mmCIF file of C-alpha atoms in Angstrom:
data_model
loop_
_atom_site.group_PDB
_atom_site.id
_atom_site.type_symbol
_atom_site.label_atom_id
_atom_site.label_comp_id
_atom_site.label_asym_id
_atom_site.label_seq_id
_atom_site.Cartn_x
_atom_site.Cartn_y
_atom_site.Cartn_z
ATOM 1 C CA MET A 196 0.000 0.000 0.000
ATOM 2 C CA LYS A 197 2.838 2.400 0.889
ATOM 3 C CA ARG A 198 4.467 1.720 -2.474
ATOM 4 C CA TYR A 199 1.131 2.370 -4.205
ATOM 5 C CA ILE A 200 0.685 5.705 -2.405
ATOM 6 C CA LEU A 201 4.273 6.648 -3.201
ATOM 7 C CA ALA A 202 3.723 5.828 -6.878
ATOM 8 C CA LEU A 203 0.602 7.998 -6.930
ATOM 9 C CA ALA A 204 2.517 10.849 -5.300
ATOM 10 C CA LEU A 205 5.346 10.559 -7.802
ATOM 11 C CA ALA A 206 2.856 10.470 -10.670
ATOM 12 C CA ALA A 207 1.190 13.605 -9.315
ATOM 13 C CA LEU A 208 4.553 15.344 -9.023
ATOM 14 C CA GLY A 209 5.371 14.300 -12.581
ATOM 15 C CA ALA A 210 2.092 15.750 -13.816
ATOM 16 C CA LEU A 211 2.792 18.995 -11.982
ATOM 17 C CA ALA A 212 6.274 19.110 -13.454
ATOM 18 C CA GLY A 213 4.844 18.582 -16.907
ATOM 19 C CA THR A 214 2.383 21.378 -16.327
ATOM 20 C CA ALA A 215 5.151 23.679 -15.097
ATOM 21 C CA GLN A 216 7.068 23.146 -18.334
ATOM 22 C CA ALA A 217 4.290 24.677 -20.406
ATOM 23 C CA ALA A 218 4.657 28.440 -20.816
ATOM 24 C CA GLU A 219 2.741 31.173 -22.596
ATOM 25 C CA LEU A 220 4.064 34.514 -23.825
ATOM 26 C CA LEU A 221 2.052 37.484 -25.020
ATOM 27 C CA ASN A 222 3.831 39.620 -27.601
ATOM 28 C CA VAL A 223 2.103 42.993 -27.918
ATOM 29 C CA SER A 224 3.236 44.487 -31.194
ATOM 30 C CA TYR A 225 2.458 47.215 -33.701
ATOM 31 C CA ASP A 226 0.268 46.980 -36.779
ATOM 32 C CA PRO A 227 2.270 45.537 -39.711
ATOM 33 C CA THR A 228 4.156 42.747 -37.896
ATOM 34 C CA ARG A 229 1.418 40.109 -37.839
ATOM 35 C CA GLU A 230 2.859 37.996 -40.635
ATOM 36 C CA LEU A 231 6.449 38.458 -39.468
ATOM 37 C CA TYR A 232 5.829 37.203 -35.939
ATOM 38 C CA VAL A 233 3.762 34.225 -37.093
ATOM 39 C CA GLN A 234 6.913 32.970 -38.827
ATOM 40 C CA LEU A 235 9.327 34.007 -36.067
ATOM 41 C CA ASN A 236 7.166 32.457 -33.370
ATOM 42 C CA GLU A 237 6.938 29.141 -35.196
ATOM 43 C CA LYS A 238 10.734 28.960 -35.458
ATOM 44 C CA PHE A 239 11.307 29.983 -31.832
ATOM 45 C CA VAL A 240 8.777 27.491 -30.449
ATOM 46 C CA THR A 241 10.367 24.650 -32.433
ATOM 47 C CA ASP A 242 13.902 25.590 -31.384
ATOM 48 C CA TRP A 243 12.968 26.064 -27.727
ATOM 49 C CA LYS A 244 11.287 22.662 -27.593
ATOM 50 C CA ALA A 245 14.312 20.987 -29.227
ATOM 51 C CA LYS A 246 16.860 22.648 -26.920
ATOM 52 C CA ASN A 247 14.947 22.727 -23.637
ATOM 53 C CA GLY A 248 12.243 20.096 -23.930
ATOM 54 C CA GLU A 249 9.647 22.709 -22.992
ATOM 55 C CA GLU A 250 6.445 23.625 -24.734
ATOM 56 C CA VAL A 251 5.781 27.335 -25.196
ATOM 57 C CA THR A 252 2.847 29.131 -26.776
ATOM 58 C CA ILE A 253 3.234 32.668 -28.101
ATOM 59 C CA LYS A 254 0.167 34.811 -28.514
ATOM 60 C CA GLN A 255 0.152 37.998 -30.587
ATOM 61 C CA SER A 256 -1.671 41.313 -30.214
ATOM 62 C CA HIS A 257 -1.477 43.991 -32.900
ATOM 63 C CA GLY A 258 -2.674 47.558 -33.430
ATOM 64 C CA GLY A 259 -1.427 51.108 -33.654
ATOM 65 C CA SER A 260 1.791 51.261 -31.626
ATOM 66 C CA SER A 261 0.741 54.001 -29.203
ATOM 67 C CA ALA A 262 -2.678 52.416 -28.795
ATOM 68 C CA GLN A 263 -0.948 49.126 -27.939
ATOM 69 C CA SER A 264 1.308 50.861 -25.441
ATOM 70 C CA ARG A 265 -1.730 52.388 -23.785
ATOM 71 C CA LYS A 266 -3.399 48.960 -23.570
ATOM 72 C CA ILE A 267 -0.358 47.595 -21.730
ATOM 73 C CA ILE A 268 -0.513 50.489 -19.286
ATOM 74 C CA ASP A 269 -4.222 49.850 -18.826
ATOM 75 C CA GLY A 270 -3.639 46.194 -17.988
ATOM 76 C CA LEU A 271 -2.946 44.136 -21.121
ATOM 77 C CA GLU A 272 -0.587 41.462 -19.744
ATOM 78 C CA ALA A 273 2.253 41.751 -22.276
ATOM 79 C CA ASP A 274 5.350 39.690 -21.530
ATOM 80 C CA VAL A 275 7.204 41.450 -24.341
ATOM 81 C CA ALA A 276 6.500 44.670 -26.212
ATOM 82 C CA THR A 277 7.702 44.851 -29.825
ATOM 83 C CA LEU A 278 6.473 48.290 -30.741
ATOM 84 C CA GLY A 279 7.036 50.673 -33.615
ATOM 85 C CA ILE A 280 8.836 53.437 -31.798
ATOM 86 C CA ALA A 281 11.020 53.878 -28.711
ATOM 87 C CA SER A 282 8.775 56.482 -27.112
ATOM 88 C CA ASP A 283 5.963 53.911 -26.848
ATOM 89 C CA ILE A 284 8.197 51.729 -24.675
ATOM 90 C CA ASP A 285 9.563 54.723 -22.755
ATOM 91 C CA VAL A 286 6.067 55.416 -21.438
ATOM 92 C CA LEU A 287 5.926 51.835 -20.119
ATOM 93 C CA ALA A 288 9.171 52.523 -18.276
ATOM 94 C CA ASP A 289 7.679 55.741 -16.912
ATOM 95 C CA LYS A 290 4.904 53.600 -15.400
ATOM 96 C CA GLY A 291 7.416 51.280 -13.731
ATOM 97 C CA LEU A 292 6.775 48.282 -15.983
ATOM 98 C CA LEU A 293 10.452 48.009 -17.002
ATOM 99 C CA PRO A 294 13.721 49.880 -16.325
ATOM 100 C CA ALA A 295 14.350 53.312 -17.827
ATOM 101 C CA ASP A 296 17.552 52.047 -19.461
ATOM 102 C CA TRP A 297 15.747 49.216 -21.288
ATOM 103 C CA GLN A 298 17.379 50.105 -24.640
ATOM 104 C CA LYS A 299 20.806 49.119 -23.272
ATOM 105 C CA ARG A 300 19.781 45.512 -22.707
ATOM 106 C CA LEU A 301 19.951 44.311 -26.325
ATOM 107 C CA PRO A 302 22.095 45.172 -29.381
ATOM 108 C CA GLY A 303 21.254 48.069 -31.658
ATOM 109 C CA ASP A 304 19.453 49.989 -28.911
ATOM 110 C CA SER A 305 17.168 46.955 -28.541
ATOM 111 C CA THR A 306 16.246 47.174 -32.222
ATOM 112 C CA PRO A 307 16.770 43.844 -34.064
ATOM 113 C CA TYR A 308 15.783 45.272 -37.434
ATOM 114 C CA SER A 309 14.958 48.581 -39.076
ATOM 115 C CA SER A 310 12.765 49.819 -41.884
ATOM 116 C CA THR A 311 12.091 53.041 -43.715
ATOM 117 C CA ILE A 312 9.203 54.911 -45.298
ATOM 118 C CA VAL A 313 8.247 54.692 -48.982
ATOM 119 C CA LEU A 314 5.324 55.663 -51.205
ATOM 120 C CA LEU A 315 2.852 53.167 -52.674
ATOM 121 C CA VAL A 316 0.897 54.333 -55.741
ATOM 122 C CA ARG A 317 -1.601 52.859 -58.181
ATOM 123 C CA LYS A 318 -0.165 50.775 -61.012
ATOM 124 C CA GLY A 319 1.359 52.942 -63.695
ATOM 125 C CA ASN A 320 1.536 55.865 -61.248
ATOM 126 C CA PRO A 321 -1.308 57.785 -62.952
ATOM 127 C CA LYS A 322 -0.736 60.901 -60.826
ATOM 128 C CA GLY A 323 3.004 60.984 -61.603
ATOM 129 C CA ILE A 324 4.104 60.892 -57.964
ATOM 130 C CA LYS A 325 7.906 60.734 -57.787
ATOM 131 C CA ASP A 326 8.856 62.318 -54.477
ATOM 132 C CA TRP A 327 7.558 63.947 -51.308
ATOM 133 C CA GLY A 328 7.073 67.251 -53.085
ATOM 134 C CA ASP A 329 4.287 65.774 -55.203
ATOM 135 C CA LEU A 330 2.166 65.007 -52.133
ATOM 136 C CA VAL A 331 1.221 68.649 -51.584
ATOM 137 C CA LYS A 332 -0.089 69.173 -55.107
ATOM 138 C CA PRO A 333 -3.800 69.932 -55.518
ATOM 139 C CA GLY A 334 -5.901 66.872 -56.264
ATOM 140 C CA ILE A 335 -3.516 64.348 -54.675
ATOM 141 C CA ALA A 336 -5.241 62.241 -52.002
ATOM 142 C CA VAL A 337 -2.687 60.994 -49.464
ATOM 143 C CA ILE A 338 -3.351 58.054 -47.143
ATOM 144 C CA THR A 339 -1.419 57.920 -43.865
ATOM 145 C CA PRO A 340 -2.417 56.940 -40.300
ATOM 146 C CA ASN A 341 -2.919 59.149 -37.278
ATOM 147 C CA PRO A 342 0.376 60.141 -35.566
ATOM 148 C CA LYS A 343 -1.456 60.202 -32.240
ATOM 149 C CA THR A 344 -1.988 56.428 -32.318
ATOM 150 C CA SER A 345 0.426 55.019 -34.910
ATOM 151 C CA ALA A 346 4.215 54.779 -34.780
ATOM 152 C CA GLY A 347 4.323 54.370 -38.544
ATOM 153 C CA ALA A 348 2.436 57.626 -38.894
ATOM 154 C CA ARG A 349 5.055 59.410 -36.807
ATOM 155 C CA TRP A 350 7.877 58.014 -38.909
ATOM 156 C CA ASN A 351 5.883 59.119 -41.994
ATOM 157 C CA PHE A 352 5.452 62.603 -40.596
ATOM 158 C CA LEU A 353 9.123 63.048 -39.707
ATOM 159 C CA ALA A 354 10.361 61.611 -43.007
ATOM 160 C CA ALA A 355 8.242 64.193 -44.826
ATOM 161 C CA TYR A 356 9.237 66.938 -42.384
ATOM 162 C CA ALA A 357 12.941 66.214 -42.884
ATOM 163 C CA TYR A 358 12.405 66.528 -46.638
ATOM 164 C CA ALA A 359 10.653 69.865 -46.131
ATOM 165 C CA LEU A 360 13.492 71.170 -43.962
ATOM 166 C CA LYS A 361 16.051 70.143 -46.567
ATOM 167 C CA GLN A 362 14.107 71.822 -49.354
ATOM 168 C CA ASN A 363 13.766 75.029 -47.339
ATOM 169 C CA ALA A 364 17.299 75.488 -45.983
ATOM 170 C CA ASN A 365 16.169 74.238 -42.544
ATOM 171 C CA ASP A 366 13.575 76.993 -42.229
ATOM 172 C CA ASP A 367 11.201 75.490 -39.677
ATOM 173 C CA THR A 368 8.377 77.944 -40.413
ATOM 174 C CA LYS A 369 8.392 76.977 -44.089
ATOM 175 C CA ALA A 370 8.618 73.277 -43.213
ATOM 176 C CA ARG A 371 5.539 73.573 -40.981
ATOM 177 C CA ALA A 372 3.618 75.319 -43.722
ATOM 178 C CA TRP A 373 4.617 72.585 -46.183
ATOM 179 C CA ILE A 374 3.618 69.714 -43.893
ATOM 180 C CA GLY A 375 0.326 71.494 -43.263
ATOM 181 C CA GLN A 376 -0.337 71.450 -47.012
ATOM 182 C CA LEU A 377 0.420 67.735 -47.111
ATOM 183 C CA TYR A 378 -2.110 66.947 -44.384
ATOM 184 C CA LYS A 379 -4.748 69.013 -46.139
ATOM 185 C CA ASN A 380 -4.521 66.304 -48.795
ATOM 186 C CA VAL A 381 -5.195 63.508 -46.254
ATOM 187 C CA PRO A 382 -8.895 62.553 -46.392
ATOM 188 C CA VAL A 383 -8.897 60.094 -43.455
ATOM 189 C CA LEU A 384 -6.587 59.179 -40.570
ATOM 190 C CA ASP A 385 -6.730 55.496 -39.621
ATOM 191 C CA THR A 386 -5.497 54.483 -36.163
ATOM 192 C CA GLY A 387 -2.727 52.225 -37.470
ATOM 193 C CA ALA A 388 -0.565 51.446 -40.479
ATOM 194 C CA ARG A 389 -2.464 48.284 -41.395
ATOM 195 C CA GLY A 390 -5.734 50.179 -41.333
ATOM 196 C CA SER A 391 -4.310 52.708 -43.786
ATOM 197 C CA THR A 392 -3.100 49.895 -46.036
ATOM 198 C CA VAL A 393 -6.609 48.440 -46.101
ATOM 199 C CA THR A 394 -8.066 51.888 -46.812
ATOM 200 C CA PHE A 395 -5.729 52.355 -49.770
ATOM 201 C CA ALA A 396 -5.387 48.846 -51.175
ATOM 202 C CA GLN A 397 -8.749 47.264 -50.414
ATOM 203 C CA ARG A 398 -11.162 50.166 -50.164
ATOM 204 C CA GLY A 399 -9.469 51.954 -53.064
ATOM 205 C CA LEU A 400 -9.232 55.377 -51.418
ATOM 206 C CA GLY A 401 -6.376 57.748 -52.189
ATOM 207 C CA ASP A 402 -3.701 58.194 -54.834
ATOM 208 C CA VAL A 403 -0.703 57.402 -52.646
ATOM 209 C CA LEU A 404 -0.068 55.538 -49.405
ATOM 210 C CA ILE A 405 2.785 56.649 -47.156
ATOM 211 C CA ALA A 406 3.914 53.300 -45.768
ATOM 212 C CA TRP A 407 6.493 51.253 -43.963
ATOM 213 C CA GLU A 408 8.736 49.697 -46.632
ATOM 214 C CA ASN A 409 7.767 46.183 -45.539
ATOM 215 C CA GLU A 410 4.069 47.056 -45.591
ATOM 216 C CA ALA A 411 4.314 48.371 -49.153
ATOM 217 C CA TYR A 412 5.837 45.075 -50.304
ATOM 218 C CA LEU A 413 3.216 43.096 -48.390
ATOM 219 C CA ALA A 414 0.381 45.077 -49.996
ATOM 220 C CA SER A 415 1.796 44.333 -53.445
ATOM 221 C CA ALA A 416 2.133 40.639 -52.624
ATOM 222 C CA GLU A 417 -1.304 40.304 -51.034
ATOM 223 C CA PHE A 418 -3.407 42.432 -53.359
ATOM 224 C CA GLY A 419 -1.392 41.917 -56.553
ATOM 225 C CA ALA A 420 1.791 43.434 -57.951
ATOM 226 C CA ASP A 421 -0.248 44.378 -61.020
ATOM 227 C CA LYS A 422 -2.182 46.886 -58.896
ATOM 228 C CA PHE A 423 0.574 48.965 -57.300
ATOM 229 C CA ASP A 424 4.002 50.487 -57.808
ATOM 230 C CA ILE A 425 6.450 51.314 -55.041
ATOM 231 C CA VAL A 426 8.003 54.770 -55.327
ATOM 232 C CA VAL A 427 11.266 55.195 -53.430
ATOM 233 C CA PRO A 428 11.535 58.889 -52.460
ATOM 234 C CA SER A 429 14.768 60.864 -52.706
ATOM 235 C CA SER A 430 15.092 60.810 -48.924
ATOM 236 C CA SER A 431 13.413 59.098 -45.996
ATOM 237 C CA ILE A 432 14.061 58.180 -42.371
ATOM 238 C CA LEU A 433 15.706 55.287 -40.560
ATOM 239 C CA ALA A 434 12.736 53.754 -38.753
ATOM 240 C CA GLN A 435 13.779 51.699 -35.723
ATOM 241 C CA PRO A 436 11.098 49.545 -34.053
ATOM 242 C CA PRO A 437 12.443 48.402 -30.647
ATOM 243 C CA VAL A 438 11.696 45.398 -28.444
ATOM 244 C CA ALA A 439 11.657 44.921 -24.683
ATOM 245 C CA VAL A 440 10.672 42.499 -21.956
ATOM 246 C CA VAL A 441 7.883 43.983 -19.845
ATOM 247 C CA ASP A 442 9.608 43.018 -16.613
ATOM 248 C CA LYS A 443 6.754 43.563 -14.194
ATOM 249 C CA ASN A 444 4.390 41.317 -16.153
ATOM 250 C CA ALA A 445 6.979 38.670 -17.038
ATOM 251 C CA LYS A 446 8.075 38.387 -13.412
ATOM 252 C CA ARG A 447 4.482 37.941 -12.279
ATOM 253 C CA HIS A 448 3.907 35.291 -14.979
ATOM 254 C CA GLY A 449 7.189 33.490 -14.298
ATOM 255 C CA THR A 450 8.188 33.962 -17.953
ATOM 256 C CA GLU A 451 11.265 36.166 -17.535
ATOM 257 C CA LYS A 452 13.717 33.545 -18.816
ATOM 258 C CA ILE A 453 11.706 32.647 -21.907
ATOM 259 C CA ALA A 454 10.802 36.258 -22.672
ATOM 260 C CA GLU A 455 14.465 37.265 -22.599
ATOM 261 C CA ALA A 456 15.425 34.281 -24.758
ATOM 262 C CA TYR A 457 12.638 35.114 -27.209
ATOM 263 C CA LEU A 458 13.944 38.629 -27.803
ATOM 264 C CA LYS A 459 17.558 37.455 -28.037
ATOM 265 C CA PHE A 460 16.409 34.922 -30.634
ATOM 266 C CA LEU A 461 15.400 37.821 -32.899
ATOM 267 C CA TYR A 462 19.107 38.594 -33.327
ATOM 268 C CA THR A 463 20.106 35.091 -34.440
ATOM 269 C CA PRO A 464 21.011 34.468 -38.089
ATOM 270 C CA GLU A 465 17.941 32.253 -38.506
ATOM 271 C CA ALA A 466 15.584 34.953 -37.255
ATOM 272 C CA GLN A 467 17.402 37.653 -39.204
ATOM 273 C CA GLU A 468 16.833 35.630 -42.387
ATOM 274 C CA ILE A 469 13.095 35.526 -41.671
ATOM 275 C CA ILE A 470 13.171 39.257 -40.980
ATOM 276 C CA ALA A 471 14.914 39.997 -44.299
ATOM 277 C CA LYS A 472 12.546 37.763 -46.276
ATOM 278 C CA ASN A 473 9.647 39.784 -44.851
ATOM 279 C CA HIS A 474 11.217 43.023 -46.174
ATOM 280 C CA TYR A 475 12.448 44.329 -42.836
ATOM 281 C CA ARG A 476 16.079 45.463 -42.837
ATOM 282 C CA PRO A 477 18.132 43.047 -40.697
ATOM 283 C CA LEU A 478 20.668 44.197 -38.133
ATOM 284 C CA ASP A 479 23.058 41.281 -38.684
ATOM 285 C CA PRO A 480 25.717 42.496 -41.166
ATOM 286 C CA THR A 481 26.117 39.118 -42.873
ATOM 287 C CA VAL A 482 22.396 38.691 -43.457
ATOM 288 C CA SER A 483 22.128 42.350 -44.424
ATOM 289 C CA ALA A 484 24.829 41.914 -47.076
ATOM 290 C CA LYS A 485 23.118 38.800 -48.415
ATOM 291 C CA TYR A 486 19.854 40.692 -48.964
ATOM 292 C CA ALA A 487 21.368 44.069 -49.874
ATOM 293 C CA SER A 488 19.897 43.999 -53.390
ATOM 294 C CA SER A 489 16.406 43.717 -51.902
ATOM 295 C CA PHE A 490 16.646 47.086 -50.182
ATOM 296 C CA PRO A 491 17.099 50.231 -52.264
ATOM 297 C CA LYS A 492 19.669 52.705 -51.014
ATOM 298 C CA ILE A 493 17.997 55.879 -49.771
ATOM 299 C CA ASP A 494 19.348 59.021 -48.151
ATOM 300 C CA LEU A 495 18.099 58.400 -44.605
ATOM 301 C CA THR A 496 17.817 60.917 -41.830
ATOM 302 C CA THR A 497 17.599 59.655 -38.246
ATOM 303 C CA ILE A 498 15.591 60.587 -35.199
ATOM 304 C CA ALA A 499 18.760 62.292 -33.901
ATOM 305 C CA GLN A 500 18.022 65.160 -36.306
ATOM 306 C CA PHE A 501 14.986 65.898 -34.144
ATOM 307 C CA GLY A 502 16.759 65.491 -30.808
ATOM 308 C CA GLY A 503 15.769 61.854 -30.221
ATOM 309 C CA TRP A 504 12.321 60.633 -29.281
ATOM 310 C CA LYS A 505 12.308 62.205 -25.841
ATOM 311 C CA ALA A 506 12.419 65.593 -27.580
ATOM 312 C CA ALA A 507 10.523 64.780 -30.776
ATOM 313 C CA GLN A 508 7.521 63.078 -29.185
ATOM 314 C CA PRO A 509 6.249 66.073 -27.163
ATOM 315 C CA LYS A 510 7.336 68.660 -29.738
ATOM 316 C CA PHE A 511 5.633 67.096 -32.718
ATOM 317 C CA PHE A 512 2.991 64.699 -31.376
ATOM 318 C CA GLY A 513 2.163 65.757 -27.834
ATOM 319 C CA ASP A 514 -0.981 67.715 -27.039
ATOM 320 C CA GLY A 515 -0.675 71.096 -28.697
ATOM 321 C CA GLY A 516 2.424 69.994 -30.617
ATOM 322 C CA VAL A 517 3.277 70.608 -34.256
ATOM 323 C CA PHE A 518 0.871 67.997 -35.583
ATOM 324 C CA ASP A 519 -2.044 69.431 -33.605
ATOM 325 C CA GLN A 520 -1.168 72.919 -34.806
ATOM 326 C CA ILE A 521 -1.032 72.068 -38.508
ATOM 327 C CA TYR A 522 -3.919 69.589 -38.510
ATOM 328 C CA ASP A 523 -6.268 71.915 -36.665
ATOM 329 C CA LYS A 524 -5.803 74.325 -39.579
ATOM 330 C CA LYS A 525 -6.982 71.757 -42.115
#
């Protein structure tokens, strides 16, 4: 009888151990990364099981980057945040969900890949759109998301603003007037980049979509390359979407180890290959060189031109900032 009881106890402990091995991560991400993380997650789950003998499930949540950041603050239990802009993770740090120096924890300022901003037009480019300057012309309908809720929209805005500064000898007053003209040509502001893609590609609104480079390629692949052309502007911006473990949540869930490993995995050659194949610009120099022909060379400004995100966010996109000033005049 004692042996029977002991066997039952051991079996129960084994069942508990098996249960403990199962883990679940929630990756809260920005709009256009749905397809990317489906592929990355599949590879990570397979590798983790092979190396550690543990099952892990990764769930995804997507939306406008700032809207996603707000959801985390309001209680969405993200283990990791893979958002479109550093300022959307900074606000999580401000709320005590992770350390203020979170960008120092991973290579490339915790940015495993980059992107840039391009223009997507109808096939044959019937409106003759060749560069940013064409977007302020009368009769051009421009589709871009709302900078209040979308990281992509903020990269769009600053890429255009940098062009305006360059064209006007860094005269900020003239640049503001120019960007105001551009937004007068915007008929609708979706909350996220994917929403704007749907508005342009599926609903058929607008003459040009200001888009993440990867999103422009995805739209062509999904809706048909015979429907769109990608216009590479004369200049753009280095868009850097960062990643971070949301320490407070991961610690509570007991997923700190896996969450950290998951983000480090994004820097591996295997993950970088997946990233490049999905038209995101990989950080790894070897993978980057392999796919160099896939990414056109563009004169790229950086967020440093605007003082970094801690300066640019309130100046341009905070309440009463530049965007509010020029859009209120629409």
